[in-house]
CSV table of C-alpha atoms in Angstrom, one decimal:
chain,number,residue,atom,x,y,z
A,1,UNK,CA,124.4,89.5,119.2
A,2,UNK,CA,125.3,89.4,122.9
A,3,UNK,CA,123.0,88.4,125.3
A,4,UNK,CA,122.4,87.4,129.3
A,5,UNK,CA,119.9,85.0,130.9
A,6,UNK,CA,118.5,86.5,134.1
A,7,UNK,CA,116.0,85.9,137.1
A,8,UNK,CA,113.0,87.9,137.3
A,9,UNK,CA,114.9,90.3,140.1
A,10,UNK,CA,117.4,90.8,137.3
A,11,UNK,CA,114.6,92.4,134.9
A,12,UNK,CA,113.6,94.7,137.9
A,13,UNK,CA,116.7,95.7,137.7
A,14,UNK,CA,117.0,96.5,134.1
A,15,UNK,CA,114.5,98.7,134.6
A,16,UNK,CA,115.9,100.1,137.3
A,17,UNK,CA,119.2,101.1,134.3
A,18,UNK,CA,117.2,102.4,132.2
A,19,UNK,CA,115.6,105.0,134.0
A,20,UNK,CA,119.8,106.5,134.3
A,21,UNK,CA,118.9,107.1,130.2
A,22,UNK,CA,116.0,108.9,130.4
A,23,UNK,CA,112.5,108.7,131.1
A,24,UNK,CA,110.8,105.4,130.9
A,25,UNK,CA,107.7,104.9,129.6
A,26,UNK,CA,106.1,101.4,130.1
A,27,UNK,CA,102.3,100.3,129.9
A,28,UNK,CA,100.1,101.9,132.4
A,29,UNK,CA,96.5,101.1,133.7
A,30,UNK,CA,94.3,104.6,133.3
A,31,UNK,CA,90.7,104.6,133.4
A,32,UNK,CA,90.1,100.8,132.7
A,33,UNK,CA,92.7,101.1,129.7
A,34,UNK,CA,96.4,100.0,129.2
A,35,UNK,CA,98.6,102.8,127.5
A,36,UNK,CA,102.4,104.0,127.3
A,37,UNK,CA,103.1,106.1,130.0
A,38,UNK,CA,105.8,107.6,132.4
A,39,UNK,CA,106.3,104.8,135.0
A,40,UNK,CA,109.0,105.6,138.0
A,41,UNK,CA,108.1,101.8,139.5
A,42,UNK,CA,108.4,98.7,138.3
A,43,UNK,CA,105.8,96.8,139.8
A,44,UNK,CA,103.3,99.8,138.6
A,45,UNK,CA,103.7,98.0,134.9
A,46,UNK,CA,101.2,96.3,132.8
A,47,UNK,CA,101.6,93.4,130.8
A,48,UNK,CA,98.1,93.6,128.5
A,49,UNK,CA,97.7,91.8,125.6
A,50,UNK,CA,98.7,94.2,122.7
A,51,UNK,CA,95.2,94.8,120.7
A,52,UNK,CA,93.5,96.1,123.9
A,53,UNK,CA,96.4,98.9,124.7
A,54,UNK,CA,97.3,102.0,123.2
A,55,UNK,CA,100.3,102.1,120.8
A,56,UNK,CA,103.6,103.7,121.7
A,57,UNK,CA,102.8,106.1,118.3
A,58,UNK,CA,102.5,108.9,120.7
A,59,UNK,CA,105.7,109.4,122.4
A,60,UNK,CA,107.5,109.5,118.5
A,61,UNK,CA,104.9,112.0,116.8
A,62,UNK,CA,103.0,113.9,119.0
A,63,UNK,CA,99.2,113.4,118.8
A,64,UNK,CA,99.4,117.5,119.2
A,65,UNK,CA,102.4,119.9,119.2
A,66,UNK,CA,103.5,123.3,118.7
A,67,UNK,CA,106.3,123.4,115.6
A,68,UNK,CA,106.9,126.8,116.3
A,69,UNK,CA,105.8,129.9,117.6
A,70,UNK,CA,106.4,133.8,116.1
A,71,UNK,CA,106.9,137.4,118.4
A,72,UNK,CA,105.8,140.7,115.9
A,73,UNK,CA,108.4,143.0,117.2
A,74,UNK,CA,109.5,146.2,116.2
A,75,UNK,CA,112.4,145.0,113.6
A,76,UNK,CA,110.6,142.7,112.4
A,77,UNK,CA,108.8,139.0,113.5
A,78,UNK,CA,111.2,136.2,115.9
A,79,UNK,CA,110.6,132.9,115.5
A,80,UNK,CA,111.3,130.2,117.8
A,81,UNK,CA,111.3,126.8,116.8
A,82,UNK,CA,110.1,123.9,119.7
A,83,UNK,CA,112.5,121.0,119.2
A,84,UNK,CA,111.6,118.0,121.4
A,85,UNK,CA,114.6,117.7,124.1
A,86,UNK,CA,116.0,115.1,126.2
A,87,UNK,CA,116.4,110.8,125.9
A,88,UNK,CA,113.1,108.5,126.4
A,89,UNK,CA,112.9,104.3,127.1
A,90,UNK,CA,110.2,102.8,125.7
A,91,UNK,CA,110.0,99.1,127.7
A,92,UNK,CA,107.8,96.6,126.7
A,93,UNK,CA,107.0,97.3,123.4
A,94,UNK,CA,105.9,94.7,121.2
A,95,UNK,CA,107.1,93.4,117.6
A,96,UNK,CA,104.5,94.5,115.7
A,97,UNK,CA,104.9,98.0,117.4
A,98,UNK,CA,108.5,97.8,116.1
A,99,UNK,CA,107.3,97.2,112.6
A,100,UNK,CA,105.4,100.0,113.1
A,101,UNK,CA,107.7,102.1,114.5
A,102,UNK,CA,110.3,101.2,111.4
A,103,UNK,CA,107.1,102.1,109.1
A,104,UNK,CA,107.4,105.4,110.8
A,105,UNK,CA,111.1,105.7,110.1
A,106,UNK,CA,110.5,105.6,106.5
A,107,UNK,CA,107.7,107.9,105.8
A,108,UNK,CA,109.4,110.5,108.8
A,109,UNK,CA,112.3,109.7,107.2
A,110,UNK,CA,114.3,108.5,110.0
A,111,UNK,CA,118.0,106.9,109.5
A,112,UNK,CA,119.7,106.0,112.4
A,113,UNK,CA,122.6,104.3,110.7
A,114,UNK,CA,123.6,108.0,109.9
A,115,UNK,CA,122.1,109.7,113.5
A,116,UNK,CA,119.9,112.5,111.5
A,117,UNK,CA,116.8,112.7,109.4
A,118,UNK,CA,115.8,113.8,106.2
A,119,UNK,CA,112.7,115.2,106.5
A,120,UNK,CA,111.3,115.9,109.9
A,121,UNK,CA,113.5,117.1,112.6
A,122,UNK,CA,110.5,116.6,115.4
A,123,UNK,CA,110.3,113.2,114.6
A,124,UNK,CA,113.9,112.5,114.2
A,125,UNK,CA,114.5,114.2,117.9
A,126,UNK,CA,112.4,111.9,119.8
A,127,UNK,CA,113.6,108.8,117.5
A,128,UNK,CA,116.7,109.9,117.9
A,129,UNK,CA,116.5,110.2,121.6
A,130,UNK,CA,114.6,106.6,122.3
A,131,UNK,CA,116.1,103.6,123.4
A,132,UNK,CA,113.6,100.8,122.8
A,133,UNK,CA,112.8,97.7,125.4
A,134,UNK,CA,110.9,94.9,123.2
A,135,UNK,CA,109.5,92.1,124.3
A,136,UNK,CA,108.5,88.8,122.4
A,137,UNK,CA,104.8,88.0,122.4
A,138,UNK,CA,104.4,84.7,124.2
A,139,UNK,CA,100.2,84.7,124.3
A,140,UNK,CA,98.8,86.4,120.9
A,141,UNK,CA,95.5,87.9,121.6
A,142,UNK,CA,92.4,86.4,119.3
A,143,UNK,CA,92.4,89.6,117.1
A,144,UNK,CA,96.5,89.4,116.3
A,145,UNK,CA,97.0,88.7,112.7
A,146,UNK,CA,101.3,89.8,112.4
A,147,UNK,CA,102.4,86.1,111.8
A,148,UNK,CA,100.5,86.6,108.0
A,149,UNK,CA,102.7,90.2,107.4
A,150,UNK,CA,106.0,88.3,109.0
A,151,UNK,CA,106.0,91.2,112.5
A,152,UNK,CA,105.7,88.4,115.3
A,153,UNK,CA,104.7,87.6,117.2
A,154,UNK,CA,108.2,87.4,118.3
A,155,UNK,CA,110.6,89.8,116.2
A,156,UNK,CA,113.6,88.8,113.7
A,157,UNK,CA,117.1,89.6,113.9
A,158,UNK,CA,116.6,92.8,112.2
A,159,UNK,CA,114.5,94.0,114.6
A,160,UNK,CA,115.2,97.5,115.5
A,161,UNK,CA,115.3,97.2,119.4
A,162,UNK,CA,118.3,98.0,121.5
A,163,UNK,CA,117.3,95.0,123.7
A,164,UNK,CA,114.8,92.2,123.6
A,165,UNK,CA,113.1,89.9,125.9
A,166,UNK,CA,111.9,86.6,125.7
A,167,UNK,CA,110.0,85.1,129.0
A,168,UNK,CA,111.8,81.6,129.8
A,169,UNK,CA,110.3,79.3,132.9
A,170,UNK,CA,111.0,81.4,135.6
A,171,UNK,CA,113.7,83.4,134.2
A,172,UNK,CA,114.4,85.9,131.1
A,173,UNK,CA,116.6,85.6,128.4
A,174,UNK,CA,117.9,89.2,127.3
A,175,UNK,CA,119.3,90.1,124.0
A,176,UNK,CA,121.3,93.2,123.0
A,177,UNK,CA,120.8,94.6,119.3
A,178,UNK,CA,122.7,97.3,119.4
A,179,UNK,CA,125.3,98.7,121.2
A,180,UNK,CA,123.9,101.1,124.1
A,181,UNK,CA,121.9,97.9,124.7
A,182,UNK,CA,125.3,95.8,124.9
A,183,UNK,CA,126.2,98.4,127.4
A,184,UNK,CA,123.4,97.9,129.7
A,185,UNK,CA,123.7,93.9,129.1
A,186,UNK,CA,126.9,94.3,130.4
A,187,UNK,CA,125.9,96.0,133.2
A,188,UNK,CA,123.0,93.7,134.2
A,189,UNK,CA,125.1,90.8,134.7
A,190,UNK,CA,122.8,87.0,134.7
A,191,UNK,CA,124.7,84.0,133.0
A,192,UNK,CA,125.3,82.6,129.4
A,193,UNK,CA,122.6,81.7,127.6
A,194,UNK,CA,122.8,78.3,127.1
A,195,UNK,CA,121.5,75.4,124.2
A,196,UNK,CA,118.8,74.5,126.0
A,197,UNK,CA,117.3,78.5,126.3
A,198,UNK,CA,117.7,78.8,122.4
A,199,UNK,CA,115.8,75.9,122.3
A,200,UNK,CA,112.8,77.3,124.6
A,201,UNK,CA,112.8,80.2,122.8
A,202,UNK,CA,112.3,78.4,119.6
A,203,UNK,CA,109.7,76.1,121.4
A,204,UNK,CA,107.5,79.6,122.7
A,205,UNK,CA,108.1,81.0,118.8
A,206,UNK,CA,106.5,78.0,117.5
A,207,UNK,CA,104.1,77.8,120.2
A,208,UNK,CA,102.6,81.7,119.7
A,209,UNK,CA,102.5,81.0,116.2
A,210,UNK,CA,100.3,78.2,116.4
A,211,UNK,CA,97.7,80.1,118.1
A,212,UNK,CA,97.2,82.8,115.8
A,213,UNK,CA,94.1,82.1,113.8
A,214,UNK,CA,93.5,85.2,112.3
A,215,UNK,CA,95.3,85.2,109.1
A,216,UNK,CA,95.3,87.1,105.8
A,217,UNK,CA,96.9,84.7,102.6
A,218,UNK,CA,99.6,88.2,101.6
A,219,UNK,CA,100.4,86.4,98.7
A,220,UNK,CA,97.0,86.6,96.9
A,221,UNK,CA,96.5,89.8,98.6
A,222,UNK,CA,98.7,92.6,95.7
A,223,UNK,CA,96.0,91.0,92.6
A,224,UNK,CA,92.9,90.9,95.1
A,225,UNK,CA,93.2,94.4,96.0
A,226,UNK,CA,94.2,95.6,92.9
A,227,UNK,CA,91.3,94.5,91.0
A,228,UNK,CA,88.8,95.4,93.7
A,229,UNK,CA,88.0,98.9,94.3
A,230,UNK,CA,84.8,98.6,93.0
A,231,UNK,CA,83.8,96.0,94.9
A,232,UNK,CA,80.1,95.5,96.5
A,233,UNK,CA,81.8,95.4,100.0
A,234,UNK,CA,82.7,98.8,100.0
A,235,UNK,CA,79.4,100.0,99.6
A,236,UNK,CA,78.4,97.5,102.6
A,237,UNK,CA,80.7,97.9,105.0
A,238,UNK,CA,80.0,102.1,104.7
A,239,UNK,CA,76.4,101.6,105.9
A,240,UNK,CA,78.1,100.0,109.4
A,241,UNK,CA,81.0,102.7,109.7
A,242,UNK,CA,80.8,105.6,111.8
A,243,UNK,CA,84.0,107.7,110.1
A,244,UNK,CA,84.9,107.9,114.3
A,245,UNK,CA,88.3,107.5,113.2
A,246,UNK,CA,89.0,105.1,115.8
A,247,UNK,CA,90.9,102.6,113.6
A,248,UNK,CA,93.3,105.4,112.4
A,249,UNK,CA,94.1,106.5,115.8
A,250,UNK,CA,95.3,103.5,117.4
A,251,UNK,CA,97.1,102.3,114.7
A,252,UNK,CA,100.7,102.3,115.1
A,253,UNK,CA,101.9,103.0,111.8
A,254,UNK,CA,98.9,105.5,110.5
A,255,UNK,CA,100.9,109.1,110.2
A,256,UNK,CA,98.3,111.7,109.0
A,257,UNK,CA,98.1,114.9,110.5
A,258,UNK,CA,97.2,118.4,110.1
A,259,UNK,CA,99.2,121.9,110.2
A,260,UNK,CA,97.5,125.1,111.1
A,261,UNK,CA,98.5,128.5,112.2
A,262,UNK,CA,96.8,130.2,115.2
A,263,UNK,CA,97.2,134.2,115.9
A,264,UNK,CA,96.1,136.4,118.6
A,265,UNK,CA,93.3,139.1,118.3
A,266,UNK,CA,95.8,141.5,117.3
A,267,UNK,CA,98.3,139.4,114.9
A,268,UNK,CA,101.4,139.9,116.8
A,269,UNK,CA,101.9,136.6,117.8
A,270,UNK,CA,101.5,133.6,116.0
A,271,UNK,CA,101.6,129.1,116.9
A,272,UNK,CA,102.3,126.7,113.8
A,273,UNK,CA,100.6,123.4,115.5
A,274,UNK,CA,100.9,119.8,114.0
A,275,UNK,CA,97.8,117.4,115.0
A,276,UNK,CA,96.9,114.2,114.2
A,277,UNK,CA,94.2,113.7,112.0
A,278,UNK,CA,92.4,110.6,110.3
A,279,UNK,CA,91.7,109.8,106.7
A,280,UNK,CA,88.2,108.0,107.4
A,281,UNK,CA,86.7,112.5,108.9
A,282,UNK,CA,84.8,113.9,106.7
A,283,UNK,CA,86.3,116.8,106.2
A,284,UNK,CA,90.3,115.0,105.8
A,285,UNK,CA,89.6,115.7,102.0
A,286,UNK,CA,87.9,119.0,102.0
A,287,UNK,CA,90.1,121.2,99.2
A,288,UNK,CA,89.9,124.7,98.2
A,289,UNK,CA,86.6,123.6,95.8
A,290,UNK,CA,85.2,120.7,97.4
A,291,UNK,CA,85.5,117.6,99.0
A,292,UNK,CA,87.1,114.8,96.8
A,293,UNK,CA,86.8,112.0,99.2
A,294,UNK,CA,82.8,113.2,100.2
A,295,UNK,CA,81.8,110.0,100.3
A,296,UNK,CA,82.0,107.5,103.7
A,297,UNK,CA,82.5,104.6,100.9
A,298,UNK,CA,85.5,106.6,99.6
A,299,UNK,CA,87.1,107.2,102.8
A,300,UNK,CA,87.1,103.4,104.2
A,301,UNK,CA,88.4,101.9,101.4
A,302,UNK,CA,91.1,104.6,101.1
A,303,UNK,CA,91.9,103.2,104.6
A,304,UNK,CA,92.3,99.6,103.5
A,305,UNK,CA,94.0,100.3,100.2
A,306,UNK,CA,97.0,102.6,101.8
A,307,UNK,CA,97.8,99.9,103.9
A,308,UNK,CA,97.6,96.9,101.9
A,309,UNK,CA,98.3,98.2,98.3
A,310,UNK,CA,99.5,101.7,98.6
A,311,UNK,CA,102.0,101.6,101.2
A,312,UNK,CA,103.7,98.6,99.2
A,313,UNK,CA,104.1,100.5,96.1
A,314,UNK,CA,105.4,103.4,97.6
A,315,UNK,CA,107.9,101.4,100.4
A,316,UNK,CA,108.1,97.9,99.4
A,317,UNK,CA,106.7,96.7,102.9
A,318,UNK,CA,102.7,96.1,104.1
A,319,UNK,CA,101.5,99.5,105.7
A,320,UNK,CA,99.9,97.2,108.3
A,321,UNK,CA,101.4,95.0,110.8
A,322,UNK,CA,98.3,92.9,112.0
A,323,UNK,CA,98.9,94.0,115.6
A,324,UNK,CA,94.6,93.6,115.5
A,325,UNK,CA,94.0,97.2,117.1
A,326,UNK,CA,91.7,98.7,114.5
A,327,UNK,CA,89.1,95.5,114.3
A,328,UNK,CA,89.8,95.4,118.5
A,329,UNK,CA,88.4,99.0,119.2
A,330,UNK,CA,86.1,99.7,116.0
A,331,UNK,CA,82.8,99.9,117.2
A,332,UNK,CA,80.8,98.2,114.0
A,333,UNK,CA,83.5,95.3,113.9
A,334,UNK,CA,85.1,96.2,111.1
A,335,UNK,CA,88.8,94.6,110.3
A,336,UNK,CA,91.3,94.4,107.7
A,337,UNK,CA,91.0,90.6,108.0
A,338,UNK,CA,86.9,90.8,107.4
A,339,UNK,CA,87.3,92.6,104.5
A,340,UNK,CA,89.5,90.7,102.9
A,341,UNK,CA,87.2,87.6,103.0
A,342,UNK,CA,84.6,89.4,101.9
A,343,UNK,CA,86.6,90.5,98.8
A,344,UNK,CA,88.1,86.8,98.3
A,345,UNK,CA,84.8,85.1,98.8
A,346,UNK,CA,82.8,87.1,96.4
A,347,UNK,CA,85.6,88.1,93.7
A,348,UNK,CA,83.5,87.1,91.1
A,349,UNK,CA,81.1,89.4,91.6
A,350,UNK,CA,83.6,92.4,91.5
A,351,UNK,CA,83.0,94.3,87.8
């Protein structure tokens, strides 16, 4: 892996590179929030811990899009498809976002190894098209819980990031994990790293480790949700949600959406729109002859059990990355954490 040492002036002028590949989008302050954004200036960046910003889900899967739209003409109907166009940087991201985004990958279908998808050209577009910017967690906000699923807080050498940062005393040391990333390193210029930045990298590793506190033991976790779906705490923790869908929608890896078809008054022209939806609305489960998920108990624990059983089975990997956003912005205080305490603490009372 190549990489550069450089002084803060040189990470301006990374940035200053990476707006020659396309649009960057970087952590913005709107309306008392932090969220992925267009950002034309460096200095207009934020550097939030992760749990209180908005994912970088968005500018991969749309939260809303048009797939395709059809004309009623004389011959017959014209369809036109809407392909997302052009190249995107996303700087800053974190490495729990890039768990998520690899998450992604898999159920989208995404291999860039080969430079096409399998399944959803949309997707694979923007993916495609996106040159990622990580940067290593140094401070760990109180709700992070990624060091118990192995996604930080600083990321491993798989990481799928074209370059990543890692904050050194007054300078930056810069990796390149790919090679459009070697390219810009080589462009950015900054010295060798040397023995003694390894070393203070390892030093910060060990150093945001230790202050996560928030941990779920993975290891129990396959037989304690497996034998647990009838658990007391289901029932509990349904009185306190609101189904707001919060948690779903600022998760990084959640991937649900909906696909409807919208005509004019006359039926000559028609829109095919994908939008996001969550698993915790009422109406998520709502068939031709009922509802089989009617129940708020239903719906929550389906939440839990897709990431932390489910997605396993299906993918061999956790379906969360303990980046701490759904406990940070649910409104009742609900978290994957607190609800697998409750299950461990009162497993003998499961049936």
């Amino acid at each position: 892996m190549v990489a550069a040492v450089v002084a803060p002036v040189g990470l301006k002028k990374l940035f200053s590179i990476l707006g020659e590949y396309g649009q960057v989008h970087g952590l913005v302050e709107r309306n008392g929030a932090a969220c992925f954004g267009p950002v034309n200036c460096f200095e207009d960046l934020s550097w939030r811990p992760t749990p209180e910003t908005h994912s970088p889900k968005k500018l991969l899967t749309s939260p809303r899009e048009t797939l395709f739209t059809g004309e009623r003409g004389e011959d017959g109907w014209r369809i036109t498809e809407h392909l997302p166009e052009g190249n995107q940087v996303l700087f800053g991201v974190r490495p729990c976002e890039l768990q998520a985004i690899r998450l992604l990958d898999q159920v989208f279908g995404y291999d860039r190894s080969s430079g096409h998808n399998h399944h959803d050209a949309y997707y694979g577009r923007r993916r495609g098209g996106t040159l990622l910017v990580a940067f290593n967690c140094l401070e760990p906000h109180e709700h992070c819980f990624c060091a118990s699923f192995g996604t930080g807080p600083f990321a491993g050498n798989d990481a799928r990031a074209d370059l990543l940062v890692t904050p050194l005393d007054g300078e930056f040391l810069v990796e390149a994990a790919s090679e459009v990333g070697g390219q810009i390193l080589g462009r950015l210029g900054g010295r060798q790293p040397e023995k003694v930045d390894w070393d203070q990298k390892e030093s910060r590793r060990d150093r945001a480790l230790a202050a996560i506190r928030t941990k779920i033991n993975t290891e129990t976790l396959p037989a304690l949700m497996e034998g647990s779906q009838e658990h007391p705490y289901w029932h509990q923790a349904a009185q306190r949600c609101l189904s707001c869908g919060n948690c779903a929608m600022v998760c990084p890896s959640c991937f649900c959406h909906d696909i409807s078809d919208r005509t004019d008054l006359h039926g000559d022209q028609v829109r095919r729109v994908r939008t996001w939806q969550v698993c915790l609305g009422l109406d998520f489960a709502r068939v031709h002859g009922g509802n089989f998920r009617s129940e708020r108990e239903s719906r929550l624990r389906q939440f839990y059990y897709h990431k932390l059983r489910f997605w396993p089975k299906q993918f061999g990997v956790w379906g969360c990355t303990g980046c701490g956003r759904c406990s940070y912005w649910c409104p009742a205080g609900l978290s994957p954490v607190g609800a697998v305490e409750e299950l461990e603490k009162n497993r003998e009372v499961t049936p």
